[in-house]
Each structure stands twice: as structure tokens, then as C-alpha cells.
mmCIF file of C-alpha atoms in Angstrom:
data_model
loop_
_atom_site.group_PDB
_atom_site.id
_atom_site.type_symbol
_atom_site.label_atom_id
_atom_site.label_comp_id
_atom_site.label_asym_id
_atom_site.label_seq_id
_atom_site.Cartn_x
_atom_site.Cartn_y
_atom_site.Cartn_z
ATOM 1 C CA GLY A 11 -219.424 -253.512 -241.065
ATOM 2 C CA ALA A 12 -216.967 -253.062 -238.334
ATOM 3 C CA VAL A 13 -217.580 -256.051 -236.170
ATOM 4 C CA VAL A 14 -215.372 -257.189 -233.463
ATOM 5 C CA SER A 15 -215.406 -260.751 -231.728
ATOM 6 C CA GLN A 16 -214.199 -262.026 -228.747
ATOM 7 C CA HIS A 17 -213.756 -265.752 -227.604
ATOM 8 C CA PRO A 18 -214.513 -266.986 -225.439
ATOM 9 C CA SER A 19 -217.560 -265.149 -223.895
ATOM 10 C CA TRP A 20 -216.976 -266.275 -220.325
ATOM 11 C CA VAL A 21 -214.242 -268.554 -218.490
ATOM 12 C CA ILE A 22 -213.590 -269.897 -215.241
ATOM 13 C CA CYS A 23 -210.562 -271.309 -214.210
ATOM 14 C CA LYS A 24 -208.609 -272.144 -211.076
ATOM 15 C CA SER A 25 -205.845 -270.388 -209.488
ATOM 16 C CA GLY A 26 -202.391 -270.387 -210.960
ATOM 17 C CA THR A 27 -203.436 -271.514 -214.512
ATOM 18 C CA SER A 28 -203.252 -269.219 -217.614
ATOM 19 C CA VAL A 29 -206.103 -268.182 -219.657
ATOM 20 C CA LYS A 30 -205.998 -266.877 -223.133
ATOM 21 C CA ILE A 31 -208.565 -264.511 -224.605
ATOM 22 C CA GLU A 32 -208.783 -263.823 -228.457
ATOM 23 C CA CYS A 33 -210.034 -260.661 -230.305
ATOM 24 C CA ARG A 34 -210.986 -260.682 -233.586
ATOM 25 C CA SER A 35 -211.727 -257.990 -236.407
ATOM 26 C CA LEU A 36 -214.259 -259.917 -238.552
ATOM 27 C CA ASP A 37 -214.678 -257.708 -241.431
ATOM 28 C CA PHE A 38 -211.841 -255.167 -241.364
ATOM 29 C CA GLN A 39 -208.326 -255.122 -241.003
ATOM 30 C CA ALA A 40 -207.031 -253.613 -237.843
ATOM 31 C CA THR A 41 -203.298 -252.676 -237.228
ATOM 32 C CA THR A 42 -204.155 -251.355 -233.580
ATOM 33 C CA MET A 43 -206.324 -253.047 -231.140
ATOM 34 C CA PHE A 44 -206.713 -252.056 -227.331
ATOM 35 C CA TRP A 45 -207.240 -254.328 -224.449
ATOM 36 C CA TYR A 46 -209.588 -252.837 -221.439
ATOM 37 C CA ARG A 47 -210.418 -254.276 -218.072
ATOM 38 C CA GLN A 48 -213.664 -253.469 -216.632
ATOM 39 C CA PHE A 49 -214.879 -253.638 -212.588
ATOM 40 C CA PRO A 50 -218.400 -253.947 -211.818
ATOM 41 C CA LYS A 51 -220.236 -250.555 -212.214
ATOM 42 C CA GLN A 52 -217.216 -248.865 -213.442
ATOM 43 C CA SER A 53 -215.750 -247.225 -216.581
ATOM 44 C CA LEU A 54 -213.336 -248.821 -218.705
ATOM 45 C CA MET A 55 -209.659 -248.861 -217.914
ATOM 46 C CA LEU A 56 -207.416 -249.410 -220.750
ATOM 47 C CA MET A 57 -204.577 -251.903 -219.798
ATOM 48 C CA ALA A 58 -202.510 -251.947 -223.443
ATOM 49 C CA THR A 59 -202.684 -250.984 -226.954
ATOM 50 C CA SER A 60 -201.662 -254.018 -229.266
ATOM 51 C CA ASN A 61 -199.886 -253.103 -232.638
ATOM 52 C CA GLU A 62 -199.844 -255.743 -235.275
ATOM 53 C CA GLY A 63 -196.017 -256.985 -235.642
ATOM 54 C CA SER A 64 -194.787 -255.244 -232.682
ATOM 55 C CA LYS A 65 -194.958 -255.047 -229.069
ATOM 56 C CA ALA A 66 -197.798 -253.950 -227.004
ATOM 57 C CA THR A 67 -197.706 -250.610 -225.223
ATOM 58 C CA TYR A 68 -198.951 -251.163 -221.540
ATOM 59 C CA GLU A 69 -200.512 -248.645 -219.561
ATOM 60 C CA GLN A 70 -198.767 -247.492 -216.268
ATOM 61 C CA GLY A 71 -199.422 -250.045 -213.553
ATOM 62 C CA VAL A 72 -200.196 -252.881 -215.763
ATOM 63 C CA GLU A 73 -197.796 -255.974 -215.547
ATOM 64 C CA LYS A 74 -196.333 -256.904 -218.591
ATOM 65 C CA ASP A 75 -195.529 -260.265 -217.855
ATOM 66 C CA LYS A 76 -198.589 -261.098 -216.274
ATOM 67 C CA PHE A 77 -200.872 -259.800 -219.126
ATOM 68 C CA LEU A 78 -199.268 -261.247 -222.558
ATOM 69 C CA ILE A 79 -200.434 -259.637 -225.502
ATOM 70 C CA ASN A 80 -200.007 -260.831 -229.324
ATOM 71 C CA HIS A 81 -201.052 -259.224 -232.230
ATOM 72 C CA ALA A 82 -199.922 -261.422 -234.753
ATOM 73 C CA SER A 83 -202.043 -260.522 -237.759
ATOM 74 C CA LEU A 84 -204.212 -257.537 -238.794
ATOM 75 C CA THR A 85 -207.364 -259.327 -237.527
ATOM 76 C CA LEU A 86 -206.452 -261.077 -234.320
ATOM 77 C CA SER A 87 -204.859 -260.200 -231.017
ATOM 78 C CA THR A 88 -204.816 -262.278 -227.848
ATOM 79 C CA LEU A 89 -204.414 -261.418 -224.319
ATOM 80 C CA THR A 90 -202.954 -264.284 -221.970
ATOM 81 C CA VAL A 91 -203.755 -263.778 -218.304
ATOM 82 C CA THR A 92 -200.650 -265.691 -217.061
ATOM 83 C CA SER A 93 -200.874 -267.461 -213.431
ATOM 84 C CA ALA A 94 -204.076 -266.106 -212.947
ATOM 85 C CA HIS A 95 -205.435 -265.214 -209.253
ATOM 86 C CA PRO A 96 -208.906 -264.214 -208.067
ATOM 87 C CA GLU A 97 -208.049 -260.734 -208.103
ATOM 88 C CA ASP A 98 -207.587 -261.264 -212.016
ATOM 89 C CA SER A 99 -211.452 -261.891 -212.438
ATOM 90 C CA SER A 100 -213.123 -258.977 -214.304
ATOM 91 C CA PHE A 101 -214.534 -258.267 -217.522
ATOM 92 C CA TYR A 102 -212.022 -258.175 -220.156
ATOM 93 C CA ILE A 103 -212.927 -256.300 -223.414
ATOM 94 C CA CYS A 104 -210.927 -255.544 -226.611
ATOM 95 C CA SER A 105 -211.232 -253.154 -229.313
ATOM 96 C CA ALA A 106 -210.493 -252.346 -232.807
ATOM 97 C CA SER A 107 -209.627 -249.209 -234.636
ATOM 98 C CA TRP A 108 -211.189 -248.850 -238.108
ATOM 99 C CA THR A 109 -211.719 -245.205 -240.126
ATOM 100 C CA ASP A 110 -210.772 -243.660 -236.831
ATOM 101 C CA THR A 111 -213.224 -245.130 -234.747
ATOM 102 C CA GLN A 112 -213.066 -247.819 -232.155
ATOM 103 C CA TYR A 113 -215.420 -250.567 -232.331
ATOM 104 C CA PHE A 114 -215.533 -252.822 -229.421
ATOM 105 C CA GLY A 115 -216.027 -256.900 -228.742
ATOM 106 C CA PRO A 116 -218.590 -258.287 -226.623
ATOM 107 C CA GLY A 117 -216.323 -258.871 -223.513
ATOM 108 C CA THR A 118 -214.991 -261.878 -221.738
ATOM 109 C CA ARG A 119 -215.977 -262.606 -218.269
ATOM 110 C CA LEU A 120 -212.912 -264.166 -216.270
ATOM 111 C CA THR A 121 -213.816 -265.729 -213.035
ATOM 112 C CA VAL A 122 -210.534 -267.233 -211.415
ATOM 113 C CA LEU A 123 -211.566 -269.696 -208.436
ATOM 114 C CA GLY B 10 -203.388 -235.819 -220.246
ATOM 115 C CA GLU B 11 -206.890 -235.634 -221.336
ATOM 116 C CA ASN B 12 -209.770 -235.580 -218.517
ATOM 117 C CA VAL B 13 -213.318 -236.233 -219.031
ATOM 118 C CA GLU B 14 -216.046 -235.812 -216.617
ATOM 119 C CA GLN B 15 -219.622 -237.190 -216.990
ATOM 120 C CA HIS B 16 -222.980 -236.275 -215.160
ATOM 121 C CA PRO B 17 -225.019 -237.498 -214.232
ATOM 122 C CA SER B 18 -223.990 -240.653 -212.944
ATOM 123 C CA THR B 19 -227.478 -242.064 -212.738
ATOM 124 C CA LEU B 20 -230.675 -240.965 -214.542
ATOM 125 C CA SER B 21 -234.319 -241.936 -214.575
ATOM 126 C CA VAL B 22 -236.675 -240.840 -217.149
ATOM 127 C CA GLN B 23 -240.081 -241.502 -217.706
ATOM 128 C CA GLU B 24 -240.805 -243.429 -221.189
ATOM 129 C CA GLY B 25 -241.333 -240.957 -223.560
ATOM 130 C CA ASP B 26 -239.411 -238.061 -222.176
ATOM 131 C CA SER B 27 -236.003 -236.732 -223.301
ATOM 132 C CA ALA B 28 -232.806 -237.636 -221.540
ATOM 133 C CA VAL B 29 -229.568 -235.604 -221.537
ATOM 134 C CA ILE B 30 -226.276 -236.840 -220.313
ATOM 135 C CA LYS B 31 -223.271 -234.104 -220.099
ATOM 136 C CA CYS B 32 -219.614 -234.581 -220.688
ATOM 137 C CA THR B 33 -216.814 -231.965 -220.323
ATOM 138 C CA TYR B 34 -212.992 -232.514 -221.713
ATOM 139 C CA SER B 35 -210.213 -230.665 -220.696
ATOM 140 C CA ASP B 36 -207.428 -231.192 -223.606
ATOM 141 C CA SER B 37 -208.764 -228.499 -226.321
ATOM 142 C CA ALA B 38 -206.725 -230.584 -228.938
ATOM 143 C CA SER B 39 -209.305 -233.576 -228.565
ATOM 144 C CA ASN B 40 -211.358 -233.451 -231.955
ATOM 145 C CA TYR B 41 -213.335 -236.495 -231.758
ATOM 146 C CA PHE B 42 -216.209 -237.330 -229.220
ATOM 147 C CA PRO B 43 -217.732 -240.914 -229.570
ATOM 148 C CA TRP B 44 -220.712 -242.003 -227.212
ATOM 149 C CA TYR B 45 -221.098 -245.629 -226.157
ATOM 150 C CA LYS B 46 -223.855 -247.524 -224.949
ATOM 151 C CA GLN B 47 -223.126 -250.586 -222.805
ATOM 152 C CA GLU B 48 -225.874 -252.947 -222.014
ATOM 153 C CA LEU B 49 -225.367 -255.421 -218.852
ATOM 154 C CA GLY B 50 -222.849 -257.865 -219.693
ATOM 155 C CA LYS B 51 -222.082 -256.573 -223.072
ATOM 156 C CA GLY B 52 -219.324 -254.706 -224.814
ATOM 157 C CA PRO B 53 -219.813 -251.093 -225.376
ATOM 158 C CA GLN B 54 -221.787 -250.107 -228.489
ATOM 159 C CA LEU B 55 -220.850 -247.091 -230.668
ATOM 160 C CA ILE B 56 -224.299 -245.013 -230.871
ATOM 161 C CA ILE B 57 -223.155 -242.023 -232.364
ATOM 162 C CA ASP B 58 -219.960 -239.577 -232.561
ATOM 163 C CA ILE B 59 -219.085 -236.014 -233.414
ATOM 164 C CA ARG B 60 -215.837 -234.345 -234.814
ATOM 165 C CA SER B 61 -215.017 -230.951 -234.076
ATOM 166 C CA ASN B 62 -215.845 -229.425 -237.231
ATOM 167 C CA VAL B 63 -219.376 -229.721 -236.477
ATOM 168 C CA GLY B 64 -221.506 -228.299 -233.610
ATOM 169 C CA GLU B 65 -224.281 -230.787 -233.850
ATOM 170 C CA LYS B 66 -225.095 -234.235 -235.133
ATOM 171 C CA LYS B 67 -228.297 -236.378 -235.309
ATOM 172 C CA ASP B 68 -229.316 -239.746 -235.710
ATOM 173 C CA GLN B 69 -233.200 -240.336 -235.449
ATOM 174 C CA ARG B 70 -233.988 -240.244 -231.708
ATOM 175 C CA ILE B 71 -230.253 -239.429 -231.078
ATOM 176 C CA ALA B 72 -228.410 -236.094 -231.163
ATOM 177 C CA VAL B 73 -224.898 -234.968 -230.003
ATOM 178 C CA THR B 74 -224.022 -231.281 -229.562
ATOM 179 C CA LEU B 75 -220.692 -229.933 -229.025
ATOM 180 C CA ASN B 76 -219.458 -226.582 -227.674
ATOM 181 C CA LYS B 77 -215.757 -226.607 -228.275
ATOM 182 C CA THR B 78 -215.280 -223.181 -226.545
ATOM 183 C CA ALA B 79 -216.814 -224.320 -223.231
ATOM 184 C CA LYS B 80 -215.007 -227.706 -223.843
ATOM 185 C CA HIS B 81 -218.477 -229.825 -223.499
ATOM 186 C CA PHE B 82 -220.542 -232.123 -225.353
ATOM 187 C CA SER B 83 -223.972 -233.650 -224.756
ATOM 188 C CA LEU B 84 -226.032 -236.651 -225.615
ATOM 189 C CA HIS B 85 -229.825 -236.051 -226.332
ATOM 190 C CA ILE B 86 -232.100 -238.987 -226.281
ATOM 191 C CA THR B 87 -235.670 -238.198 -227.298
ATOM 192 C CA GLU B 88 -238.966 -240.180 -226.961
ATOM 193 C CA THR B 89 -237.226 -242.839 -224.682
ATOM 194 C CA GLN B 90 -238.095 -246.024 -224.626
ATOM 195 C CA PRO B 91 -237.498 -249.022 -222.119
ATOM 196 C CA GLU B 92 -235.006 -250.469 -224.528
ATOM 197 C CA ASP B 93 -232.963 -247.223 -223.922
ATOM 198 C CA SER B 94 -231.931 -248.534 -220.386
ATOM 199 C CA ALA B 95 -228.416 -248.868 -220.304
ATOM 200 C CA VAL B 96 -225.248 -247.393 -219.252
ATOM 201 C CA TYR B 97 -223.570 -244.565 -221.383
ATOM 202 C CA PHE B 98 -220.100 -243.711 -221.690
ATOM 203 C CA CYS B 99 -218.709 -240.452 -223.531
ATOM 204 C CA ALA B 100 -215.368 -240.254 -224.559
ATOM 205 C CA ALA B 101 -212.639 -237.750 -226.033
ATOM 206 C CA ILE B 102 -209.404 -238.425 -228.426
ATOM 207 C CA ILE B 103 -207.094 -236.564 -230.207
ATOM 208 C CA ASP B 104 -207.691 -237.828 -233.451
ATOM 209 C CA PHE B 105 -204.437 -238.870 -234.993
ATOM 210 C CA GLY B 106 -205.524 -242.387 -235.986
ATOM 211 C CA ASN B 107 -205.084 -244.865 -233.411
ATOM 212 C CA GLU B 108 -204.605 -242.873 -230.238
ATOM 213 C CA LYS B 109 -206.276 -244.154 -226.938
ATOM 214 C CA LEU B 110 -209.751 -242.951 -226.099
ATOM 215 C CA THR B 111 -210.442 -241.353 -222.738
ATOM 216 C CA PHE B 112 -213.858 -242.225 -221.022
ATOM 217 C CA GLY B 113 -216.136 -240.544 -218.749
ATOM 218 C CA THR B 114 -217.469 -242.292 -215.791
ATOM 219 C CA GLY B 115 -220.624 -243.335 -217.195
ATOM 220 C CA THR B 116 -224.235 -242.734 -216.841
ATOM 221 C CA ARG B 117 -226.691 -245.560 -215.834
ATOM 222 C CA LEU B 118 -229.898 -244.605 -217.546
ATOM 223 C CA THR B 119 -233.127 -245.796 -216.530
ATOM 224 C CA ILE B 120 -236.288 -245.663 -218.371
ATOM 225 C CA ILE B 121 -239.387 -246.033 -216.431
ATOM 226 C CA PRO B 122 -242.397 -247.709 -218.040
#
């Protein structure tokens, strides 16, 4: 149990385009999901907390208008990187809470050309 | 807020030997301490966790110890195998349901065959 999936696993896009990443809890319902960003050889940096049915809570320094989060159901949260630029290239990882434990998705590698 | 320090940043161990990774935390209110293993290009995988009401927990070759007085906890891997090679992250949280994890900086463990 407690499986979290992400789609796509990797994406390459042109500068200026928007990219949507999906995070799904496959075998449990998650009222709260989290979005992280990870640079090479670094730890995970929390970007925002996604709550089902309400607005996401963003960490300091994270642009709300650039990283749009929608948590429309108990099993799906989406992160949209709007007007992506090369500096947005990174590994994006989501997690979902279940029984007071966080389970992580496999990550999405975003490359912006 | 919570601050988690992790040592060492890199660790090389001969296959079959034991590996120990140590973390310290700052907030005495933290009461849940998970450990994650992250392989290259993948999301973190929960390998073991411990709550503050116990001092030690073991799962086959993996064990975690917690010293609440000193505010430190450690991961112990015995009889290491090549597949144990990965980056390991400790984390701490004040366990009120869906609170944010604070991660350590990670330890790159290499098992030498």
C-alpha cells in the first residue's frame, strides 16, 4: 500500500511554455500532498503544501503565479510550471500523507530548453 | 523552526560491514523521525521510521535509534550489500497529522564490493 505516482516521469519543453505534472495517490486518499524541488546532489526543498479543496500554501520565496498547484480530489494534485525558463529545470517530487507518514512519488525530471 | 543536521555527507563502506548515519534536530517538540533512501533519478523511499515513544526500532538489516535527551537519531545498516548504495535522508517532524518534514542534507553511501 501507500503508492504515489507521478506523470510524466520526464519532460522536455521550450522556454515560455507551461508544463503540468500530476501526482496521484493510487491506493489511499490524501487530503494533503506536498511538492518538492531537488537540485543535483542536494536535499529536497519544499515548495508548497497542497490541500484538497483549498488553496495551496507556498513556502517563502516560491512564486505562486509561476508554480500553480491544484488539488481537486483526494487522489490527485497537479503542479503547473507556467512560462517555464531554463532555470526551472529541476527534479520535481510530490509526496502524500497517509497515517501520519509521507510517501513520495518517483519524481519528474523537467528540462527547459 | 526545526533544523536537522546530518553526518557524514559521504560514506564508503566495504561490503558486509556496517554503516552508521547520524542526525541531530533542534526542536524538542519533534516526535517523528523517518529515514528515506533515494536512488539516482528516483523519488525517496521510506525505509524505516521511529516515533518518540521508543528508543530503537529494527527491521531486518536496518535499525534506527533515538536519543530524545540529546536530540539525535541514527540509522544503522548491517551486513551492507551493493544495493544499499544510495543517498539517505533523515527527517524530523512535529507529528500533528500533515505537518511539513524537515530534511537533513543527505548522506551518499557507497558500498565497495
